Every structure is written in structure tokens, then in C-alpha cells.
mmCIF file with all atom_site columns, C-alpha atoms and ligand atoms in Angstrom:
data_model
loop_
_atom_site.group_PDB
_atom_site.id
_atom_site.type_symbol
_atom_site.label_atom_id
_atom_site.label_alt_id
_atom_site.label_comp_id
_atom_site.label_asym_id
_atom_site.label_entity_id
_atom_site.label_seq_id
_atom_site.pdbx_PDB_ins_code
_atom_site.Cartn_x
_atom_site.Cartn_y
_atom_site.Cartn_z
_atom_site.occupancy
_atom_site.B_iso_or_equiv
_atom_site.pdbx_formal_charge
_atom_site.auth_seq_id
_atom_site.auth_comp_id
_atom_site.auth_asym_id
_atom_site.auth_atom_id
_atom_site.pdbx_PDB_model_num
ATOM   1   C CA  . UNK A 1 1   ? -27.291 25.372 232.038 1.00 0.00 ? 845  UNK A CA  1
ATOM   2   C CA  . UNK A 1 2   ? -26.572 28.968 231.029 1.00 0.00 ? 846  UNK A CA  1
ATOM   3   C CA  . UNK A 1 3   ? -29.548 30.431 229.219 1.00 0.00 ? 847  UNK A CA  1
ATOM   4   C CA  . UNK A 1 4   ? -29.422 33.374 226.799 1.00 0.00 ? 848  UNK A CA  1
ATOM   5   C CA  . UNK A 1 5   ? -32.333 35.274 225.271 1.00 0.00 ? 849  UNK A CA  1
ATOM   6   C CA  . UNK A 1 6   ? -31.863 36.648 221.753 1.00 0.00 ? 850  UNK A CA  1
ATOM   7   C CA  . UNK A 1 7   ? -34.319 39.493 221.456 1.00 0.00 ? 851  UNK A CA  1
ATOM   8   C CA  . UNK A 1 8   ? -35.093 41.296 218.207 1.00 0.00 ? 852  UNK A CA  1
ATOM   9   C CA  . UNK A 1 9   ? -36.955 44.560 217.836 1.00 0.00 ? 853  UNK A CA  1
ATOM   10  C CA  . UNK A 1 10  ? -39.070 46.343 215.240 1.00 0.00 ? 854  UNK A CA  1
ATOM   11  C CA  . UNK A 1 11  ? -39.100 45.304 211.586 1.00 0.00 ? 855  UNK A CA  1
ATOM   12  C CA  . UNK A 1 12  ? -36.502 42.580 212.030 1.00 0.00 ? 856  UNK A CA  1
ATOM   13  C CA  . UNK A 1 13  ? -39.259 40.082 211.205 1.00 0.00 ? 857  UNK A CA  1
ATOM   14  C CA  . UNK A 1 14  ? -38.878 41.443 207.630 1.00 0.00 ? 858  UNK A CA  1
ATOM   15  C CA  . UNK A 1 15  ? -35.256 40.301 207.342 1.00 0.00 ? 859  UNK A CA  1
ATOM   16  C CA  . UNK A 1 16  ? -34.399 38.551 204.103 1.00 0.00 ? 860  UNK A CA  1
ATOM   17  C CA  . UNK A 1 17  ? -37.450 39.918 202.294 1.00 0.00 ? 861  UNK A CA  1
ATOM   18  C CA  . UNK A 1 18  ? -36.619 43.639 201.780 1.00 0.00 ? 862  UNK A CA  1
ATOM   19  C CA  . UNK A 1 19  ? -33.555 45.933 201.938 1.00 0.00 ? 863  UNK A CA  1
ATOM   20  C CA  . UNK A 1 20  ? -31.316 42.897 201.329 1.00 0.00 ? 864  UNK A CA  1
ATOM   21  C CA  . UNK A 1 21  ? -28.538 45.271 200.146 1.00 0.00 ? 865  UNK A CA  1
ATOM   22  C CA  . UNK A 1 22  ? -28.313 46.568 203.744 1.00 0.00 ? 866  UNK A CA  1
ATOM   23  C CA  . UNK A 1 23  ? -29.385 43.633 205.902 1.00 0.00 ? 867  UNK A CA  1
ATOM   24  C CA  . UNK A 1 24  ? -28.565 40.629 203.685 1.00 0.00 ? 868  UNK A CA  1
ATOM   25  C CA  . UNK A 1 25  ? -30.732 37.756 202.517 1.00 0.00 ? 869  UNK A CA  1
ATOM   26  C CA  . UNK A 1 26  ? -30.856 35.700 205.714 1.00 0.00 ? 870  UNK A CA  1
ATOM   27  C CA  . UNK A 1 27  ? -34.222 35.531 207.428 1.00 0.00 ? 871  UNK A CA  1
ATOM   28  C CA  . UNK A 1 28  ? -34.650 35.654 211.189 1.00 0.00 ? 872  UNK A CA  1
ATOM   29  C CA  . UNK A 1 29  ? -35.344 31.900 211.051 1.00 0.00 ? 873  UNK A CA  1
ATOM   30  C CA  . UNK A 1 30  ? -31.969 31.364 209.314 1.00 0.00 ? 874  UNK A CA  1
ATOM   31  C CA  . UNK A 1 31  ? -30.254 33.392 212.050 1.00 0.00 ? 875  UNK A CA  1
ATOM   32  C CA  . UNK A 1 32  ? -32.064 31.397 214.719 1.00 0.00 ? 876  UNK A CA  1
ATOM   33  C CA  . UNK A 1 33  ? -30.730 28.175 213.176 1.00 0.00 ? 877  UNK A CA  1
ATOM   34  C CA  . UNK A 1 34  ? -27.172 29.590 213.105 1.00 0.00 ? 878  UNK A CA  1
ATOM   35  C CA  . UNK A 1 35  ? -27.479 30.486 216.801 1.00 0.00 ? 879  UNK A CA  1
ATOM   36  C CA  . UNK A 1 36  ? -28.925 27.093 217.752 1.00 0.00 ? 880  UNK A CA  1
ATOM   37  C CA  . UNK A 1 37  ? -25.920 25.425 216.137 1.00 0.00 ? 881  UNK A CA  1
ATOM   38  C CA  . UNK A 1 38  ? -23.481 27.721 218.022 1.00 0.00 ? 882  UNK A CA  1
ATOM   39  C CA  . UNK A 1 39  ? -25.417 27.192 221.263 1.00 0.00 ? 883  UNK A CA  1
ATOM   40  C CA  . UNK A 1 40  ? -25.042 23.398 220.905 1.00 0.00 ? 884  UNK A CA  1
ATOM   41  C CA  . UNK A 1 41  ? -21.298 23.850 220.459 1.00 0.00 ? 885  UNK A CA  1
ATOM   42  C CA  . UNK A 1 42  ? -21.081 26.182 223.487 1.00 0.00 ? 886  UNK A CA  1
ATOM   43  C CA  . UNK A 1 43  ? -23.452 24.010 225.553 1.00 0.00 ? 887  UNK A CA  1
ATOM   44  C CA  . UNK A 1 44  ? -25.738 26.893 226.389 1.00 0.00 ? 888  UNK A CA  1
ATOM   45  C CA  . UNK A 1 45  ? -29.473 27.180 225.977 1.00 0.00 ? 889  UNK A CA  1
ATOM   46  C CA  . UNK A 1 46  ? -30.964 29.878 223.725 1.00 0.00 ? 890  UNK A CA  1
ATOM   47  C CA  . UNK A 1 47  ? -34.420 31.376 223.395 1.00 0.00 ? 891  UNK A CA  1
ATOM   48  C CA  . UNK A 1 48  ? -35.611 33.734 220.651 1.00 0.00 ? 892  UNK A CA  1
ATOM   49  C CA  . UNK A 1 49  ? -38.178 36.476 220.610 1.00 0.00 ? 893  UNK A CA  1
ATOM   50  C CA  . UNK A 1 50  ? -39.105 39.292 218.244 1.00 0.00 ? 894  UNK A CA  1
ATOM   51  C CA  . UNK A 1 51  ? -41.572 42.075 218.779 1.00 0.00 ? 895  UNK A CA  1
ATOM   52  C CA  . UNK A 1 52  ? -42.375 45.319 216.995 1.00 0.00 ? 896  UNK A CA  1
ATOM   53  C CA  . UNK A 1 53  ? -43.719 47.046 220.115 1.00 0.00 ? 897  UNK A CA  1
ATOM   54  C CA  . UNK A 1 54  ? -41.467 48.909 222.543 1.00 0.00 ? 898  UNK A CA  1
ATOM   55  C CA  . UNK A 1 55  ? -43.528 47.981 225.618 1.00 0.00 ? 899  UNK A CA  1
ATOM   56  C CA  . UNK A 1 56  ? -43.476 44.285 224.716 1.00 0.00 ? 900  UNK A CA  1
ATOM   57  C CA  . UNK A 1 57  ? -39.685 44.415 224.451 1.00 0.00 ? 901  UNK A CA  1
ATOM   58  C CA  . UNK A 1 58  ? -39.504 46.085 227.892 1.00 0.00 ? 902  UNK A CA  1
ATOM   59  C CA  . UNK A 1 59  ? -41.703 43.266 229.218 1.00 0.00 ? 903  UNK A CA  1
ATOM   60  C CA  . UNK A 1 60  ? -39.424 40.642 227.644 1.00 0.00 ? 904  UNK A CA  1
ATOM   61  C CA  . UNK A 1 61  ? -36.410 42.173 229.404 1.00 0.00 ? 905  UNK A CA  1
ATOM   62  C CA  . UNK A 1 62  ? -38.258 42.118 232.758 1.00 0.00 ? 906  UNK A CA  1
ATOM   63  C CA  . UNK A 1 63  ? -39.183 38.448 232.247 1.00 0.00 ? 907  UNK A CA  1
ATOM   64  C CA  . UNK A 1 64  ? -35.643 37.612 231.102 1.00 0.00 ? 908  UNK A CA  1
ATOM   65  C CA  . UNK A 1 65  ? -34.327 38.329 234.578 1.00 0.00 ? 909  UNK A CA  1
ATOM   66  C CA  . UNK A 1 66  ? -36.334 35.338 235.858 1.00 0.00 ? 910  UNK A CA  1
ATOM   67  C CA  . UNK A 1 67  ? -35.628 32.896 233.036 1.00 0.00 ? 911  UNK A CA  1
ATOM   68  C CA  . UNK A 1 68  ? -32.265 33.778 231.463 1.00 0.00 ? 912  UNK A CA  1
ATOM   69  C CA  . UNK A 1 69  ? -28.726 34.732 232.422 1.00 0.00 ? 913  UNK A CA  1
ATOM   70  C CA  . UNK A 1 70  ? -28.115 37.226 229.641 1.00 0.00 ? 914  UNK A CA  1
ATOM   71  C CA  . UNK A 1 71  ? -29.772 39.004 226.718 1.00 0.00 ? 915  UNK A CA  1
ATOM   72  C CA  . UNK A 1 72  ? -28.537 39.689 223.186 1.00 0.00 ? 916  UNK A CA  1
ATOM   73  C CA  . UNK A 1 73  ? -30.583 42.623 221.981 1.00 0.00 ? 917  UNK A CA  1
ATOM   74  C CA  . UNK A 1 74  ? -31.011 43.959 218.479 1.00 0.00 ? 918  UNK A CA  1
ATOM   75  C CA  . UNK A 1 75  ? -33.398 46.728 219.437 1.00 0.00 ? 919  UNK A CA  1
ATOM   76  C CA  . UNK A 1 76  ? -33.568 47.991 215.831 1.00 0.00 ? 920  UNK A CA  1
ATOM   77  C CA  . UNK A 1 77  ? -34.563 51.645 215.600 1.00 0.00 ? 921  UNK A CA  1
ATOM   78  C CA  . UNK A 1 78  ? -35.503 51.729 219.317 1.00 0.00 ? 922  UNK A CA  1
ATOM   79  C CA  . UNK A 1 79  ? -31.738 51.651 219.979 1.00 0.00 ? 923  UNK A CA  1
ATOM   80  C CA  . UNK A 1 80  ? -31.643 55.271 218.929 1.00 0.00 ? 924  UNK A CA  1
ATOM   81  C CA  . UNK A 1 81  ? -34.739 56.448 220.785 1.00 0.00 ? 925  UNK A CA  1
ATOM   82  C CA  . UNK A 1 82  ? -35.799 54.290 223.696 1.00 0.00 ? 926  UNK A CA  1
ATOM   83  C CA  . UNK A 1 83  ? -35.119 55.465 227.236 1.00 0.00 ? 927  UNK A CA  1
ATOM   84  C CA  . UNK A 1 84  ? -37.639 52.803 228.340 1.00 0.00 ? 928  UNK A CA  1
ATOM   85  C CA  . UNK A 1 85  ? -35.478 49.971 227.003 1.00 0.00 ? 929  UNK A CA  1
ATOM   86  C CA  . UNK A 1 86  ? -32.370 51.477 228.562 1.00 0.00 ? 930  UNK A CA  1
ATOM   87  C CA  . UNK A 1 87  ? -34.174 51.766 231.916 1.00 0.00 ? 931  UNK A CA  1
ATOM   88  C CA  . UNK A 1 88  ? -35.386 48.131 231.663 1.00 0.00 ? 932  UNK A CA  1
ATOM   89  C CA  . UNK A 1 89  ? -31.807 46.890 231.162 1.00 0.00 ? 933  UNK A CA  1
ATOM   90  C CA  . UNK A 1 90  ? -30.410 49.142 233.909 1.00 0.00 ? 934  UNK A CA  1
ATOM   91  C CA  . UNK A 1 91  ? -33.305 48.315 236.248 1.00 0.00 ? 935  UNK A CA  1
ATOM   92  C CA  . UNK A 1 92  ? -33.124 44.543 235.897 1.00 0.00 ? 936  UNK A CA  1
ATOM   93  C CA  . UNK A 1 93  ? -29.317 44.561 235.694 1.00 0.00 ? 937  UNK A CA  1
ATOM   94  C CA  . UNK A 1 94  ? -29.483 41.641 233.257 1.00 0.00 ? 938  UNK A CA  1
ATOM   95  C CA  . UNK A 1 95  ? -26.212 41.423 231.294 1.00 0.00 ? 939  UNK A CA  1
ATOM   96  C CA  . UNK A 1 96  ? -27.043 42.638 227.770 1.00 0.00 ? 940  UNK A CA  1
ATOM   97  C CA  . UNK A 1 97  ? -25.101 42.826 224.518 1.00 0.00 ? 941  UNK A CA  1
ATOM   98  C CA  . UNK A 1 98  ? -26.270 45.431 222.000 1.00 0.00 ? 942  UNK A CA  1
ATOM   99  C CA  . UNK A 1 99  ? -26.190 43.953 218.509 1.00 0.00 ? 943  UNK A CA  1
ATOM   100 C CA  . UNK A 1 100 ? -26.697 45.310 214.994 1.00 0.00 ? 944  UNK A CA  1
ATOM   101 C CA  . UNK A 1 101 ? -26.424 43.633 211.608 1.00 0.00 ? 945  UNK A CA  1
ATOM   102 C CA  . UNK A 1 102 ? -25.201 46.776 209.893 1.00 0.00 ? 946  UNK A CA  1
ATOM   103 C CA  . UNK A 1 103 ? -22.353 49.057 210.889 1.00 0.00 ? 947  UNK A CA  1
ATOM   104 C CA  . UNK A 1 104 ? -24.547 51.808 212.291 1.00 0.00 ? 948  UNK A CA  1
ATOM   105 C CA  . UNK A 1 105 ? -21.528 54.177 212.431 1.00 0.00 ? 949  UNK A CA  1
ATOM   106 C CA  . UNK A 1 106 ? -21.134 53.998 208.659 1.00 0.00 ? 950  UNK A CA  1
ATOM   107 C CA  . UNK A 1 107 ? -24.775 55.040 208.187 1.00 0.00 ? 951  UNK A CA  1
ATOM   108 C CA  . UNK A 1 108 ? -26.929 58.102 208.924 1.00 0.00 ? 952  UNK A CA  1
ATOM   109 C CA  . UNK A 1 109 ? -25.800 60.169 211.945 1.00 0.00 ? 953  UNK A CA  1
ATOM   110 C CA  . UNK A 1 110 ? -29.056 59.488 213.814 1.00 0.00 ? 954  UNK A CA  1
ATOM   111 C CA  . UNK A 1 111 ? -27.964 55.831 213.986 1.00 0.00 ? 955  UNK A CA  1
ATOM   112 C CA  . UNK A 1 112 ? -24.679 56.790 215.676 1.00 0.00 ? 956  UNK A CA  1
ATOM   113 C CA  . UNK A 1 113 ? -26.459 57.486 218.955 1.00 0.00 ? 957  UNK A CA  1
ATOM   114 C CA  . UNK A 1 114 ? -27.483 54.579 221.196 1.00 0.00 ? 958  UNK A CA  1
ATOM   115 C CA  . UNK A 1 115 ? -29.511 54.763 224.396 1.00 0.00 ? 959  UNK A CA  1
ATOM   116 C CA  . UNK A 1 116 ? -28.588 51.133 225.090 1.00 0.00 ? 960  UNK A CA  1
ATOM   117 C CA  . UNK A 1 117 ? -24.782 51.070 224.731 1.00 0.00 ? 961  UNK A CA  1
ATOM   118 C CA  . UNK A 1 118 ? -24.017 52.730 228.086 1.00 0.00 ? 962  UNK A CA  1
ATOM   119 C CA  . UNK A 1 119 ? -25.920 50.038 230.010 1.00 0.00 ? 963  UNK A CA  1
ATOM   120 C CA  . UNK A 1 120 ? -24.728 47.134 227.839 1.00 0.00 ? 964  UNK A CA  1
ATOM   121 C CA  . UNK A 1 121 ? -21.811 44.800 228.485 1.00 0.00 ? 965  UNK A CA  1
ATOM   122 C CA  . UNK A 1 122 ? -20.653 45.635 224.951 1.00 0.00 ? 966  UNK A CA  1
ATOM   123 C CA  . UNK A 1 123 ? -21.741 46.321 221.398 1.00 0.00 ? 967  UNK A CA  1
ATOM   124 C CA  . UNK A 1 124 ? -21.308 44.222 218.239 1.00 0.00 ? 968  UNK A CA  1
ATOM   125 C CA  . UNK A 1 125 ? -22.208 45.726 214.868 1.00 0.00 ? 969  UNK A CA  1
ATOM   126 C CA  . UNK A 1 126 ? -21.409 45.454 211.187 1.00 0.00 ? 970  UNK A CA  1
ATOM   127 C CA  . UNK A 1 127 ? -20.899 41.698 210.840 1.00 0.00 ? 971  UNK A CA  1
ATOM   128 C CA  . UNK A 1 128 ? -24.309 40.891 209.367 1.00 0.00 ? 972  UNK A CA  1
ATOM   129 C CA  . UNK A 1 129 ? -25.976 37.662 210.562 1.00 0.00 ? 973  UNK A CA  1
ATOM   130 C CA  . UNK A 1 130 ? -22.599 36.381 211.848 1.00 0.00 ? 974  UNK A CA  1
ATOM   131 C CA  . UNK A 1 131 ? -22.891 38.995 214.578 1.00 0.00 ? 975  UNK A CA  1
ATOM   132 C CA  . UNK A 1 132 ? -25.491 36.814 216.325 1.00 0.00 ? 976  UNK A CA  1
ATOM   133 C CA  . UNK A 1 133 ? -23.270 33.741 216.911 1.00 0.00 ? 977  UNK A CA  1
ATOM   134 C CA  . UNK A 1 134 ? -20.419 36.146 217.722 1.00 0.00 ? 978  UNK A CA  1
ATOM   135 C CA  . UNK A 1 135 ? -22.574 37.786 220.377 1.00 0.00 ? 979  UNK A CA  1
ATOM   136 C CA  . UNK A 1 136 ? -23.527 34.362 221.727 1.00 0.00 ? 980  UNK A CA  1
ATOM   137 C CA  . UNK A 1 137 ? -19.839 33.498 222.139 1.00 0.00 ? 981  UNK A CA  1
ATOM   138 C CA  . UNK A 1 138 ? -19.122 36.881 223.750 1.00 0.00 ? 982  UNK A CA  1
ATOM   139 C CA  . UNK A 1 139 ? -22.029 36.541 226.190 1.00 0.00 ? 983  UNK A CA  1
ATOM   140 C CA  . UNK A 1 140 ? -21.099 32.958 227.106 1.00 0.00 ? 984  UNK A CA  1
ATOM   141 C CA  . UNK A 1 141 ? -17.544 34.091 227.860 1.00 0.00 ? 985  UNK A CA  1
ATOM   142 C CA  . UNK A 1 142 ? -18.757 37.120 229.819 1.00 0.00 ? 986  UNK A CA  1
ATOM   143 C CA  . UNK A 1 143 ? -21.114 35.017 231.958 1.00 0.00 ? 987  UNK A CA  1
ATOM   144 C CA  . UNK A 1 144 ? -18.406 32.412 232.615 1.00 0.00 ? 988  UNK A CA  1
ATOM   145 C CA  . UNK A 1 145 ? -16.006 35.155 233.717 1.00 0.00 ? 989  UNK A CA  1
ATOM   146 C CA  . UNK A 1 146 ? -18.503 36.906 235.978 1.00 0.00 ? 990  UNK A CA  1
ATOM   147 C CA  . UNK A 1 147 ? -20.343 33.938 237.511 1.00 0.00 ? 991  UNK A CA  1
ATOM   148 C CA  . UNK A 1 148 ? -20.354 33.934 241.319 1.00 0.00 ? 992  UNK A CA  1
HETATM 149 O O1  . CA2 B 2 .   ? -28.359 47.014 211.721 1.00 0.00 ? 1170 CA2 B O1  1
HETATM 150 C C1  . CA2 B 2 .   ? -29.217 46.678 212.514 1.00 0.00 ? 1170 CA2 B C1  1
HETATM 151 O O2  . CA2 B 2 .   ? -29.318 45.526 212.969 1.00 0.00 ? 1170 CA2 B O2  1
HETATM 152 C C2  . CA2 B 2 .   ? -30.267 47.708 212.964 1.00 0.00 ? 1170 CA2 B C2  1
HETATM 153 O O3  . CA2 B 2 .   ? -30.586 47.453 214.326 1.00 0.00 ? 1170 CA2 B O3  1
HETATM 154 C C3  . CA2 B 2 .   ? -31.479 47.475 212.080 1.00 0.00 ? 1170 CA2 B C3  1
HETATM 155 C C4  . CA2 B 2 .   ? -32.597 48.506 212.305 1.00 0.00 ? 1170 CA2 B C4  1
HETATM 156 C C5  . CA2 B 2 .   ? -32.045 49.925 212.249 1.00 0.00 ? 1170 CA2 B C5  1
HETATM 157 O O4  . CA2 B 2 .   ? -33.079 50.837 212.579 1.00 0.00 ? 1170 CA2 B O4  1
HETATM 158 C C6  . CA2 B 2 .   ? -30.866 50.122 213.185 1.00 0.00 ? 1170 CA2 B C6  1
HETATM 159 O O5  . CA2 B 2 .   ? -30.383 51.443 213.024 1.00 0.00 ? 1170 CA2 B O5  1
HETATM 160 C C7  . CA2 B 2 .   ? -29.764 49.133 212.865 1.00 0.00 ? 1170 CA2 B C7  1
HETATM 161 C C8  . CA2 B 2 .   ? -33.692 48.351 211.255 1.00 0.00 ? 1170 CA2 B C8  1
HETATM 162 C C9  . CA2 B 2 .   ? -34.253 46.983 211.149 1.00 0.00 ? 1170 CA2 B C9  1
HETATM 163 C C10 . CA2 B 2 .   ? -35.142 46.949 209.945 1.00 0.00 ? 1170 CA2 B C10 1
HETATM 164 O O6  . CA2 B 2 .   ? -35.003 45.677 209.379 1.00 0.00 ? 1170 CA2 B O6  1
HETATM 165 C C11 . CA2 B 2 .   ? -35.540 45.492 208.145 1.00 0.00 ? 1170 CA2 B C11 1
HETATM 166 C C12 . CA2 B 2 .   ? -35.209 44.326 207.507 1.00 0.00 ? 1170 CA2 B C12 1
HETATM 167 C C13 . CA2 B 2 .   ? -35.691 44.059 206.261 1.00 0.00 ? 1170 CA2 B C13 1
HETATM 168 C C14 . CA2 B 2 .   ? -36.532 44.977 205.643 1.00 0.00 ? 1170 CA2 B C14 1
HETATM 169 C C15 . CA2 B 2 .   ? -36.881 46.136 206.271 1.00 0.00 ? 1170 CA2 B C15 1
HETATM 170 C C16 . CA2 B 2 .   ? -36.388 46.405 207.547 1.00 0.00 ? 1170 CA2 B C16 1
#
């Protein structure tokens, strides 16, 4: 069965508790439940992980190559700064979708730059929590179209 890792970066563990005007009131657990429901419908397996540390996220991407077929990555602020995460995705060649809750292009200019986008299959942003099931559908389709 196709397996997809949904990986969340720094501060996303705070979802639903602060800055709800930007990120909404859903918690990461709510989003996980939404994705599990979509995964059942799509007949794919999903795993979730969140970490605040850049190195731990790099490690998760390395491990993903062995256990999963694709990664949906909300790298949070590391999107705009992390060459290490970009190199991990490029180095493992694991298909990755870059995901953001907010429309980063409608926000501060420093959020317009992404180190991840160029090595990602594609980018989804601005759809709030719904972006996660959307990304799951997009990744499932991508893997089905590219499978050997
Ligand atoms: O829109 C997104 O999903 C972001 O990846 C969220 C990051 C931000 O740095 C990116 O530019 C866009 C920030 C995540 C912080 O999440 C919080 C949630 C609740 C309270 C505080 C922070």
C-alpha cells in the first residue's frame, strides 16, 4: 500500500492555541484526523510527525526514503531558511509536496522565498487545514502517475 509521511516543522505543535486569526482554530490532532479520513477514502497509509528541530526533520526525511513513498512537508519557517532540508529532499529524491496553511505570498516578503519549492513536486498554500487532505490527494495522484 502507498505510504505517505505528513511532516510538520517548528511551532506547528501550537496550532489552534495561538495566532488563530492566521492559522485557524484546528489543532494538529484535528488535521491528523482529517487526513486519516481522506487516507481511508484514497486507500493509502499515512504517518504523522512534527518536530521543532531542523536536524530532526532532516533525519525524518532520510528515514522516509526507507518507509514511505512520498512526503508532505510543512517546514514552517525553515521553508525560508533551510538549505539542509532542501539538500535532504534532493539527496533522497523522495517525492515531496511543500505545504503551508497560510498564503505565504500574501504575507511578509521574507515568506515569499522558499528553499524547498525547487526540489518539490509542487506547492500548496493558502487553503488552511484543508490543504493537508488536498496535498494527500495530489501526492496519491502523483505517485500513481509516476509508479514504475
Ligand atoms: O502557513 C504555514 O503553514 C507556515 O508554514 C507556518 C509557519 C510560517 O513560518 C511559514 O511562513 C508559513 C509558522 C508556523 C507557526 O505556527 C504557529 C501556530 C500557532 C501559534 C503560533 C505559531
